[in-house]
Tab-separated table of C-alpha atoms and ligand atoms in Angstrom:
chain	number	residue	atom	x	y	z
A	8	MET	CA	-23.315	38.282	-51.649
A	9	ASN	CA	-22.670	34.442	-51.898
A	10	ILE	CA	-18.724	33.090	-52.006
A	11	LEU	CA	-17.784	30.132	-52.242
A	12	CYS	CA	-14.409	29.953	-49.399
A	13	GLU	CA	-12.251	26.993	-48.195
A	14	LYS	CA	-11.274	27.652	-44.563
A	15	SER	CA	-8.392	27.201	-44.549
A	16	VAL	CA	-7.613	30.297	-46.770
A	17	LEU	CA	-10.932	31.838	-45.550
A	18	ALA	CA	-8.941	31.986	-41.763
A	19	ALA	CA	-5.594	32.667	-42.759
A	20	ALA	CA	-6.921	35.609	-45.118
A	21	LEU	CA	-8.746	36.771	-42.219
A	22	SER	CA	-5.803	36.232	-39.394
A	23	LEU	CA	-3.867	37.884	-41.259
A	24	THR	CA	-6.272	41.348	-42.428
A	25	GLN	CA	-6.981	41.555	-38.125
A	26	ARG	CA	-4.153	42.638	-37.544
A	27	ALA	CA	-4.888	45.933	-39.010
A	28	VAL	CA	-9.001	46.559	-37.214
A	29	ALA	CA	-8.658	49.332	-34.105
A	30	LEU	CA	-10.140	46.229	-31.440
A	31	ARG	CA	-10.394	49.148	-29.328
A	32	SER	CA	-12.043	52.087	-31.335
A	33	PRO	CA	-15.612	53.707	-30.477
A	34	LEU	CA	-16.614	53.146	-34.520
A	35	PRO	CA	-18.135	50.378	-34.319
A	36	ASN	CA	-17.403	50.106	-38.112
A	37	LEU	CA	-13.671	50.023	-37.534
A	38	LYS	CA	-13.547	46.474	-35.464
A	39	GLY	CA	-15.094	45.371	-38.665
A	40	ILE	CA	-13.610	43.363	-41.692
A	41	LEU	CA	-15.319	44.544	-44.699
A	42	LEU	CA	-15.657	41.321	-47.070
A	43	GLU	CA	-16.715	42.609	-50.787
A	44	THR	CA	-16.155	40.566	-53.889
A	45	GLY	CA	-14.498	41.210	-57.379
A	46	GLU	CA	-12.910	39.886	-60.107
A	47	GLN	CA	-10.730	37.012	-58.373
A	48	GLY	CA	-12.837	36.722	-55.459
A	49	LEU	CA	-13.149	38.080	-51.964
A	50	ILE	CA	-11.380	40.750	-51.023
A	51	LEU	CA	-10.572	41.658	-47.251
A	52	SER	CA	-9.980	44.970	-45.870
A	53	ALA	CA	-9.585	46.613	-42.840
A	54	THR	CA	-8.021	49.538	-41.084
A	55	ASP	CA	-8.022	51.881	-37.995
A	56	LEU	CA	-6.895	54.757	-39.735
A	57	GLU	CA	-3.675	55.226	-39.669
A	58	PHE	CA	-2.437	51.271	-40.746
A	59	GLY	CA	-4.372	49.231	-43.156
A	60	ILE	CA	-3.632	45.648	-44.753
A	61	THR	CA	-5.998	44.296	-47.885
A	62	CYS	CA	-6.251	40.503	-48.757
A	63	GLN	CA	-6.966	38.796	-51.932
A	64	VAL	CA	-8.457	35.827	-51.944
A	65	GLU	CA	-9.604	33.333	-54.748
A	66	THR	CA	-12.676	32.541	-54.069
A	67	LYS	CA	-16.248	31.444	-56.236
A	68	VAL	CA	-18.238	34.640	-56.268
A	69	ILE	CA	-22.372	33.584	-56.462
A	70	GLU	CA	-23.747	36.203	-56.005
A	71	HIS	CA	-20.834	39.492	-55.545
A	72	GLY	CA	-21.711	41.817	-53.142
A	73	SER	CA	-20.518	43.264	-50.157
A	74	VAL	CA	-20.611	43.409	-46.203
A	75	VAL	CA	-18.501	44.150	-43.104
A	76	LEU	CA	-18.579	41.479	-40.045
A	77	PRO	CA	-16.914	41.984	-36.584
A	78	ALA	CA	-13.945	41.054	-36.856
A	79	LYS	CA	-13.311	39.344	-33.530
A	80	ILE	CA	-15.552	37.120	-33.769
A	81	LEU	CA	-16.022	36.636	-36.966
A	82	THR	CA	-12.439	34.494	-37.658
A	83	GLU	CA	-11.897	32.608	-33.901
A	84	PHE	CA	-15.653	31.977	-35.516
A	85	VAL	CA	-14.001	30.623	-39.373
A	86	ARG	CA	-10.376	29.705	-36.903
A	87	LYS	CA	-12.908	26.159	-35.262
A	88	LEU	CA	-14.525	24.807	-38.307
A	89	PRO	CA	-13.624	22.119	-39.283
A	90	GLU	CA	-11.919	21.561	-42.858
A	91	ASP	CA	-14.033	22.274	-44.897
A	92	LEU	CA	-16.065	24.842	-47.835
A	93	VAL	CA	-17.771	27.698	-46.160
A	94	GLU	CA	-20.669	30.241	-47.813
A	95	LEU	CA	-20.975	33.094	-47.041
A	96	LYS	CA	-23.987	34.851	-48.384
A	97	THR	CA	-25.833	38.004	-47.024
A	98	ASN	CA	-29.952	37.427	-46.078
A	99	PRO	CA	-32.146	38.504	-49.537
A	100	GLU	CA	-34.133	40.557	-47.095
A	101	ASN	CA	-31.588	42.783	-44.851
A	102	PRO	CA	-28.590	42.656	-45.863
A	103	LEU	CA	-26.390	43.292	-43.512
A	104	GLN	CA	-26.682	39.490	-42.194
A	105	VAL	CA	-24.435	37.238	-43.285
A	106	HIS	CA	-25.216	33.111	-43.219
A	107	ILE	CA	-21.837	31.322	-42.831
A	108	THR	CA	-22.307	28.164	-43.525
A	109	CYS	CA	-19.895	25.009	-42.997
A	110	GLY	CA	-21.198	21.485	-43.628
A	111	SER	CA	-24.526	20.705	-40.948
A	112	ILE	CA	-23.017	24.965	-39.176
A	113	LYS	CA	-25.401	27.581	-39.457
A	114	PHE	CA	-23.920	30.576	-38.004
A	115	ASP	CA	-25.943	33.743	-38.271
A	116	LEU	CA	-24.263	37.008	-38.148
A	117	SER	CA	-25.348	40.841	-37.756
A	118	GLY	CA	-22.419	42.760	-39.955
A	119	TYR	CA	-22.665	47.125	-40.778
A	120	ALA	CA	-22.700	48.939	-43.517
A	121	PRO	CA	-20.108	49.168	-46.259
A	122	ASP	CA	-20.676	52.300	-47.549
A	123	GLU	CA	-19.784	52.906	-43.944
A	124	PHE	CA	-16.346	52.216	-44.158
A	125	PRO	CA	-13.855	54.552	-43.891
A	126	ASN	CA	-10.737	54.503	-46.416
A	127	LEU	CA	-7.319	52.722	-45.631
A	128	PRO	CA	-4.853	54.815	-46.165
A	129	ARG	CA	-3.498	54.484	-49.692
A	130	VAL	CA	-0.906	56.383	-51.729
A	131	LYS	CA	-1.674	58.537	-54.521
A	132	GLU	CA	-1.200	57.638	-59.284
A	133	ASP	CA	2.410	58.893	-59.083
A	134	ALA	CA	3.884	57.605	-56.223
A	135	ILE	CA	7.357	56.726	-56.830
A	136	SER	CA	7.788	53.142	-57.362
A	137	ILE	CA	11.003	50.359	-56.287
A	138	THR	CA	10.845	46.760	-56.234
A	139	VAL	CA	12.641	44.614	-53.849
A	140	ASN	CA	12.925	40.944	-53.535
A	141	GLU	CA	10.881	40.069	-50.604
A	142	GLY	CA	13.292	38.196	-48.689
A	143	LEU	CA	16.048	40.645	-49.086
A	144	LEU	CA	13.904	43.587	-47.490
A	145	ARG	CA	12.550	41.508	-45.043
A	146	GLU	CA	16.096	40.965	-43.532
A	147	MET	CA	16.633	45.193	-43.678
A	148	LEU	CA	13.766	45.951	-42.222
A	149	THR	CA	14.568	43.219	-39.771
A	150	GLN	CA	18.096	44.533	-38.778
A	151	THR	CA	16.893	47.809	-38.098
A	152	GLU	CA	13.545	47.757	-36.881
A	153	VAL	CA	15.176	46.663	-33.202
A	154	ALA	CA	16.712	50.053	-32.907
A	155	VAL	CA	13.137	52.363	-33.392
A	156	ALA	CA	12.572	53.612	-29.928
A	157	ARG	CA	9.530	52.465	-28.588
A	158	GLU	CA	7.721	55.620	-26.608
A	159	ASP	CA	7.007	58.746	-28.388
A	160	THR	CA	8.234	61.086	-27.228
A	161	ARG	CA	9.971	61.575	-30.225
A	162	PRO	CA	7.502	60.659	-32.796
A	163	VAL	CA	10.259	60.970	-36.274
A	164	LEU	CA	12.647	58.234	-34.255
A	165	ALA	CA	9.286	55.667	-32.831
A	166	GLY	CA	9.766	55.651	-37.378
A	167	LEU	CA	12.735	53.328	-39.344
A	168	LEU	CA	13.171	56.052	-41.884
A	169	MET	CA	13.585	55.293	-45.545
A	170	GLU	CA	16.031	56.729	-47.979
A	171	VAL	CA	15.808	55.950	-51.868
A	172	GLU	CA	19.473	57.620	-53.474
A	173	LYS	CA	20.312	56.924	-57.692
A	174	THR	CA	20.541	53.748	-57.007
A	175	LYS	CA	21.074	52.433	-53.395
A	176	LEU	CA	17.759	51.494	-50.937
A	177	LYS	CA	18.357	52.688	-46.879
A	178	PHE	CA	17.089	51.656	-44.145
A	179	ILE	CA	18.216	53.995	-40.401
A	180	ALA	CA	16.778	53.780	-37.016
A	181	THR	CA	18.065	54.636	-33.697
A	182	ASP	CA	16.258	55.372	-30.166
A	183	GLY	CA	19.633	58.197	-29.497
A	184	HIS	CA	21.405	55.019	-27.375
A	185	ARG	CA	21.949	52.878	-30.959
A	186	LEU	CA	21.746	53.402	-34.222
A	187	ALA	CA	21.513	50.609	-37.329
A	188	PHE	CA	21.910	51.196	-40.859
A	189	ARG	CA	21.345	48.689	-43.877
A	190	GLN	CA	20.996	49.289	-47.715
A	191	ALA	CA	21.096	47.581	-50.673
A	192	VAL	CA	21.186	48.211	-54.122
A	193	ILE	CA	18.583	48.537	-56.237
A	194	PRO	CA	17.552	50.043	-60.252
A	195	GLU	CA	17.721	53.568	-60.455
A	196	THR	CA	14.531	55.582	-58.919
A	197	GLN	CA	13.750	58.931	-58.026
A	198	GLU	CA	15.366	59.926	-54.779
A	199	LEU	CA	12.889	59.428	-51.181
A	200	LYS	CA	13.152	60.591	-47.676
A	201	ALA	CA	10.120	58.418	-45.573
A	202	ILE	CA	9.722	57.424	-42.222
A	203	ILE	CA	6.818	54.465	-42.107
A	204	PRO	CA	5.901	54.456	-38.603
A	205	GLY	CA	7.530	51.863	-36.413
A	206	ARG	CA	3.978	49.326	-36.442
A	207	ALA	CA	3.613	49.587	-40.151
A	208	VAL	CA	7.390	47.751	-39.903
A	209	GLN	CA	6.470	45.367	-37.526
A	210	GLU	CA	3.564	43.787	-38.940
A	211	LEU	CA	5.168	44.271	-42.835
A	212	ILE	CA	7.765	42.136	-40.711
A	213	LYS	CA	5.200	39.378	-40.101
A	214	ILE	CA	4.420	39.346	-43.387
A	215	LEU	CA	7.092	38.546	-45.365
A	216	ASP	CA	8.232	35.656	-46.329
A	217	PRO	CA	12.067	35.183	-45.805
A	218	ASP	CA	13.114	32.495	-47.961
A	219	MET	CA	10.603	33.757	-50.247
A	220	GLY	CA	12.420	35.001	-53.548
A	221	GLU	CA	8.812	36.978	-54.640
A	222	ASP	CA	8.782	40.921	-55.335
A	223	VAL	CA	7.113	43.238	-53.266
A	224	THR	CA	6.252	46.631	-54.073
A	225	VAL	CA	6.691	49.495	-53.177
A	226	LYS	CA	5.181	53.201	-53.299
A	227	VAL	CA	5.704	56.026	-51.829
A	228	ASP	CA	4.301	59.826	-51.541
A	229	ASN	CA	4.111	62.863	-50.020
A	230	SER	CA	2.187	60.715	-46.909
A	231	ASN	CA	1.224	57.590	-46.616
A	232	ILE	CA	3.457	54.365	-48.395
A	233	ALA	CA	1.919	51.699	-49.514
A	234	PHE	CA	3.653	47.374	-50.052
A	235	ASP	CA	2.767	44.748	-51.742
A	236	VAL	CA	3.276	41.436	-52.015
A	237	LYS	CA	1.427	37.865	-52.793
A	238	GLY	CA	-2.207	39.565	-52.758
A	239	VAL	CA	-1.768	41.304	-49.949
A	240	ALA	CA	-1.517	45.166	-49.292
A	241	LEU	CA	0.218	46.530	-46.510
A	242	SER	CA	-0.482	50.343	-46.384
A	243	SER	CA	0.425	53.263	-43.786
A	244	ARG	CA	0.327	57.160	-43.422
A	245	LEU	CA	4.067	58.243	-42.921
A	246	VAL	CA	5.137	59.920	-39.314
A	247	GLU	CA	5.488	63.679	-39.832
A	248	GLY	CA	8.462	65.699	-38.952
A	249	LYS	CA	12.297	65.693	-40.356
A	250	TYR	CA	14.129	62.981	-39.520
A	251	PRO	CA	17.539	64.245	-37.346
A	252	PRO	CA	21.085	63.944	-39.616
A	253	TYR	CA	22.388	60.693	-38.511
A	254	GLN	CA	25.710	61.023	-40.824
A	255	GLN	CA	27.298	62.881	-38.250
A	256	ILE	CA	26.898	60.533	-35.405
A	257	ILE	CA	28.784	57.681	-37.373
A	258	PRO	CA	32.437	58.001	-36.537
A	259	THR	CA	34.950	58.366	-39.248
A	260	ASP	CA	37.957	56.965	-36.675
A	261	TYR	CA	38.678	54.806	-33.873
A	262	LYS	CA	41.065	53.743	-31.346
A	263	THR	CA	40.725	50.600	-31.029
A	264	ALA	CA	38.937	47.185	-33.561
A	265	ALA	CA	38.385	44.305	-33.071
A	266	VAL	CA	37.938	40.802	-35.625
A	267	VAL	CA	35.659	38.245	-33.257
A	268	ASP	CA	33.933	35.106	-34.407
A	269	SER	CA	30.357	36.213	-34.490
A	270	ALA	CA	27.813	33.484	-33.547
A	271	GLU	CA	30.653	32.446	-31.280
A	272	LEU	CA	30.505	36.466	-29.300
A	273	THR	CA	26.536	36.103	-29.445
A	274	ALA	CA	26.468	33.122	-27.190
A	275	ALA	CA	29.389	34.612	-24.966
A	276	LEU	CA	26.324	37.830	-24.985
A	277	GLU	CA	23.098	35.296	-25.050
A	278	ARG	CA	24.698	33.141	-21.739
A	279	ALA	CA	26.419	36.944	-19.769
A	280	GLU	CA	22.290	37.805	-20.290
A	281	ILE	CA	20.389	35.160	-18.255
A	282	LEU	CA	22.572	35.991	-15.420
A	283	VAL	CA	22.498	40.100	-15.490
A	284	ARG	CA	18.506	39.989	-17.308
A	285	ASP	CA	18.133	38.676	-13.124
A	286	GLY	CA	20.819	40.716	-11.493
A	287	GLY	CA	19.026	43.832	-13.078
A	288	ASN	CA	21.973	46.055	-14.360
A	289	ASN	CA	21.821	43.646	-18.950
A	290	LEU	CA	26.031	44.934	-17.866
A	291	VAL	CA	28.063	43.681	-19.970
A	292	LYS	CA	32.507	44.373	-19.602
A	293	PHE	CA	34.445	44.144	-22.541
A	294	ASP	CA	38.670	44.006	-22.067
A	295	VAL	CA	39.844	43.993	-25.248
A	296	GLY	CA	43.462	42.835	-25.087
A	297	GLU	CA	46.322	41.732	-28.050
A	298	ASN	CA	44.146	38.420	-28.444
A	299	GLY	CA	41.022	39.156	-28.210
A	300	ILE	CA	37.976	40.198	-26.433
A	301	ARG	CA	37.679	38.975	-21.983
A	302	LEU	CA	33.856	39.270	-21.595
A	303	SER	CA	32.780	39.542	-17.846
A	304	ALA	CA	29.078	40.073	-16.220
A	305	TYR	CA	27.687	39.846	-12.823
A	306	SER	CA	24.864	40.658	-10.375
A	307	GLN	CA	25.660	40.851	-7.178
A	308	ASP	CA	22.655	38.702	-6.088
A	309	ILE	CA	23.589	35.372	-8.426
A	310	GLY	CA	27.362	35.423	-9.158
A	311	SER	CA	29.539	35.931	-12.212
A	312	ILE	CA	29.962	35.333	-15.330
A	313	ASP	CA	33.985	35.244	-17.188
A	314	ASP	CA	34.314	34.770	-20.745
A	315	PHE	CA	36.965	34.773	-24.201
A	316	ILE	CA	36.664	35.473	-27.556
A	317	SER	CA	40.386	35.143	-29.353
A	318	GLY	CA	40.388	37.675	-31.828
A	319	GLY	CA	42.655	40.071	-34.167
A	320	VAL	CA	42.606	43.219	-32.103
A	321	GLU	CA	44.450	46.445	-33.807
A	322	GLY	CA	45.466	49.805	-31.571
A	323	GLU	CA	45.299	50.608	-27.517
A	324	PRO	CA	44.072	48.230	-25.757
A	325	VAL	CA	40.048	49.200	-24.137
A	326	GLU	CA	37.521	48.406	-20.983
A	327	ILE	CA	34.141	49.220	-21.450
A	328	ARG	CA	30.107	48.238	-20.491
A	329	PHE	CA	27.632	47.917	-22.800
A	330	ASN	CA	24.144	46.500	-21.879
A	331	VAL	CA	24.122	43.671	-22.679
A	332	ARG	CA	20.556	43.900	-24.978
A	333	LEU	CA	21.323	46.516	-27.151
A	334	LEU	CA	24.754	44.416	-28.448
A	335	LEU	CA	21.884	41.111	-28.126
A	336	ASP	CA	19.664	43.258	-30.486
A	337	CYS	CA	22.570	43.490	-33.250
A	338	PHE	CA	24.318	40.514	-33.185
A	339	ARG	CA	21.367	38.199	-33.358
A	340	ASN	CA	20.082	39.906	-36.754
A	341	ILE	CA	24.133	39.098	-37.798
A	342	LYS	CA	24.058	36.518	-40.828
A	343	ASP	CA	28.222	37.200	-40.967
A	344	SER	CA	30.522	34.592	-40.184
A	345	GLU	CA	32.654	37.458	-38.924
A	346	VAL	CA	32.514	40.934	-37.617
A	347	ASN	CA	34.469	43.923	-36.954
A	348	ILE	CA	34.106	45.989	-33.798
A	349	ASP	CA	35.532	48.942	-33.407
A	350	LEU	CA	35.778	51.317	-30.856
A	351	THR	CA	37.390	54.630	-28.849
A	352	GLY	CA	36.371	54.754	-25.708
A	353	GLU	CA	33.193	55.302	-23.693
A	354	PHE	CA	32.660	58.488	-24.807
A	355	SER	CA	31.877	57.479	-28.307
A	356	PRO	CA	29.720	54.356	-29.623
A	357	CYS	CA	31.310	51.400	-31.276
A	358	MET	CA	30.761	50.232	-34.551
A	359	ILE	CA	29.620	47.173	-35.295
A	360	ARG	CA	29.828	45.236	-38.719
A	361	PRO	CA	30.167	42.699	-40.135
A	362	VAL	CA	33.722	42.070	-42.118
A	363	GLY	CA	34.162	43.709	-45.538
A	364	GLU	CA	30.743	44.810	-45.120
A	365	HIS	CA	29.667	48.217	-46.542
A	366	ASN	CA	25.762	47.304	-46.254
A	367	TYR	CA	25.318	47.156	-43.330
A	368	LEU	CA	25.878	49.267	-39.392
A	369	HIS	CA	25.109	49.543	-35.453
A	370	LEU	CA	26.386	51.719	-32.696
A	371	VAL	CA	26.055	51.461	-29.747
A	372	LEU	CA	26.615	53.162	-26.916
A	373	PRO	CA	28.761	52.474	-23.955
A	374	VAL	CA	27.642	52.562	-20.394
A	375	ARG	CA	29.665	55.029	-18.539
A	376	VAL	CA	30.438	54.194	-15.406
A	377	SER	CA	30.897	57.570	-13.263
B	11	MET	CA	-29.458	51.582	-28.865
B	12	GLU	CA	-27.354	49.531	-25.829
B	13	GLU	CA	-24.236	49.484	-28.721
B	14	ILE	CA	-25.412	53.374	-29.609
B	15	VAL	CA	-24.619	54.579	-25.508
B	16	ARG	CA	-21.665	51.792	-25.150
B	17	ALA	CA	-19.587	53.566	-27.907
B	18	ILE	CA	-20.663	56.779	-26.486
B	19	GLU	CA	-19.083	56.332	-23.013
B	20	ASP	CA	-16.076	54.888	-24.420
B	21	SER	CA	-15.172	57.538	-26.685
B	22	LEU	CA	-16.374	59.319	-23.424
B	23	GLU	CA	-13.988	58.459	-21.487
B	24	HIS	CA	-11.307	58.119	-24.139
B	25	PHE	CA	-12.058	61.970	-24.796
B	26	TYR	CA	-11.312	62.296	-20.635
B	27	ILE	CA	-8.343	60.298	-20.959
B	28	ALA	CA	-6.866	62.337	-24.122
B	29	ILE	CA	-7.782	65.594	-21.773
B	30	ASN	CA	-5.658	64.480	-18.540
B	31	GLN	CA	-3.259	63.927	-20.544
B	32	LEU	CA	-3.349	66.629	-22.334
B	33	LYS	CA	-3.804	69.454	-18.539
B	34	LYS	CA	-0.161	67.169	-17.346
B	35	GLU	CA	1.690	67.620	-20.802
B	36	CYS	CA	0.803	71.285	-20.687
B	37	GLU	CA	1.604	71.275	-17.604
B	38	THR	CA	5.139	70.173	-17.848
B	39	LEU	CA	6.109	72.255	-20.873
B	40	ARG	CA	5.540	74.750	-18.854
B	41	MET	CA	7.877	73.749	-16.256
B	42	GLU	CA	9.599	73.089	-19.454
B	43	VAL	CA	9.891	77.266	-20.439
B	44	GLN	CA	10.921	78.734	-17.017
B	45	ARG	CA	13.833	76.234	-16.799
B	46	LEU	CA	14.867	77.003	-19.858
B	47	GLU	CA	14.352	81.181	-19.842
B	48	LYS	CA	16.592	80.261	-16.810
B	49	GLU	CA	19.445	78.368	-17.927
B	50	ASN	CA	18.843	80.938	-21.171
B	51	LYS	CA	19.940	83.392	-18.592
B	52	TRP	CA	22.471	81.393	-17.217
B	53	LEU	CA	24.148	80.237	-20.830
B	54	ARG	CA	23.961	84.445	-22.456
B	55	GLU	CA	25.984	85.380	-18.332
B	56	GLN	CA	28.791	82.700	-19.215
B	57	MET	CA	29.686	83.791	-22.515
B	58	PRO	CA	30.509	87.648	-23.003
B	59	GLY	CA	31.531	88.884	-26.100
B	60	LYS	CA	31.022	88.160	-29.675
B	61	SER	CA	30.296	84.950	-30.119
B	62	ASN	CA	31.390	84.804	-33.841
B	63	THR	CA	35.010	84.683	-32.399
B	64	PRO	CA	37.178	81.437	-31.887
B	65	VAL	CA	37.332	81.946	-28.028
B	66	ALA	CA	33.769	83.017	-27.770
B	67	TYR	CA	33.337	79.373	-30.021
B	68	LYS	CA	35.143	77.352	-27.467
B	69	GLU	CA	33.501	78.758	-24.522
B	70	GLY	CA	30.601	77.873	-25.552
B	71	GLN	CA	31.337	74.217	-26.381
B	72	ASP	CA	32.473	74.314	-23.087
B	73	ALA	CA	29.434	75.800	-21.663
B	74	LEU	CA	27.396	73.456	-23.769
B	75	ALA	CA	29.992	70.792	-22.405
B	76	ARG	CA	29.019	71.605	-19.148
B	77	LEU	CA	25.347	71.787	-19.349
B	78	TYR	CA	25.104	67.927	-21.294
B	79	TYR	CA	27.385	66.386	-17.910
B	80	GLU	CA	24.775	68.598	-15.012
B	81	GLY	CA	22.589	65.865	-16.969
B	82	PHE	CA	20.429	67.852	-20.449
B	83	HIS	CA	20.416	66.937	-23.795
B	84	ILE	CA	22.704	69.549	-25.686
B	85	CYS	CA	20.979	67.962	-29.386
B	86	HIS	CA	19.248	69.537	-31.489
B	87	MET	CA	15.755	67.199	-31.882
B	88	GLN	CA	15.795	67.533	-27.631
B	89	TYR	CA	17.533	70.558	-26.579
B	90	GLY	CA	17.816	70.663	-23.015
B	91	ASN	CA	15.617	68.200	-21.729
B	92	LEU	CA	16.845	66.222	-19.412
B	93	ARG	CA	18.841	62.865	-20.227
B	94	THR	CA	16.799	60.346	-18.373
B	95	GLU	CA	18.749	57.080	-19.853
B	96	GLY	CA	22.207	57.406	-20.101
B	97	ASP	CA	24.199	59.312	-22.311
B	98	CYS	CA	23.044	60.012	-26.459
B	99	LEU	CA	24.061	59.174	-29.473
B	100	PHE	CA	22.858	63.078	-31.711
B	101	CYS	CA	24.771	64.780	-27.838
B	102	ILE	CA	28.182	63.528	-28.523
B	103	SER	CA	28.259	63.929	-31.889
B	104	LEU	CA	28.353	67.490	-31.478
B	105	LEU	CA	30.481	66.943	-27.897
B	106	LYS	CA	33.214	65.766	-30.544
B	107	LYS	CA	33.178	68.100	-33.155
C	19	ZN	ZN1	20.926	64.990	-26.989
């Protein structure tokens, strides 16, 4: 193998691909990045067997070939090179040794045999394929990923449920205390249900650009999922198991409904969080009355905070407490100016939705004080 | 060679950690089974007669509610597990029925 590539292009491709490397694996091959040449240039791949990233970059190929190089050292080294052309050339006598040259800098790096590199998770030929706008997909994932369970005692909840029903693409996550639901309209396609591991979702969010109008191709079969965007392919095994029926936990009625400015409420919650996160209780109290929500928080050693967010309220007045973090996870991802907050006492989840919007909803269980 | 030895040592370490975790899990599961058996017996005693009559259904619901307020999950996914972090959305939706 012999290729010539701009340092910045190579560094970017390496730092992206190395996210899938299994740095703690006992297998040296898994700690590496597979570099191979293709029609367009260089193809970099990494996998921890559950999750994989492939990245294509345009480079000048002088001689075709492939090699596996240790990810950490290669990525760090290339990052520290000056902005110049980098040459990667395998030693003709020993194809597992690579000479890296950049200006007067020469670096000889030993690698591993490419034929021992494991296969990345791959979808079958007959996988269902859908196309979604990059910015929209990122927004949908960010709004729901926050509710994915962090511990893995219930593996299905540590994943994000993706559903396609006729023309609706839906993402759902719940950790048992809150639930996030987001849907969007897509061209009609085959129905599907898949649980994507939380880690793959987090990595995908990092790769997707919020302001880009590129198309992302999503392919799903029974056990794998693959996302393709701008020469980067991210693939993952799906979480096995059945996602619990989430529709039954979405309330159908409420006793109190408030409409408030979402930026104003978010700011008030962020101020309250400063106080209660150090006090350790994370609790905020809502007194929902005729003209809005009185928000208060108290921390024994630090002090207390009192705030009022005016808004329209229908139904019974209610006093209710929440974990401020769970509310912020929801409100920080709402771009709309006004939100509906529906409440039915401290035994029912509070339902938060942008006003007039039926595509996003978030449930948060109140905290009962006994 | 050194690399290989280190790799083997690493994988042995992972292996031991995994075995220890499995042992712990086994112990938790064993205790869980005992507890569930006890609870099952108790529940059976609480629900006399045919369970498909409306009265028995109500009693069944009451028993579930009691179990929930005693601190256990009554939802499908985690039935009988101790609720360690407050209320559960799935349990609450069952209580509402
Ligand atoms: Zn439960």
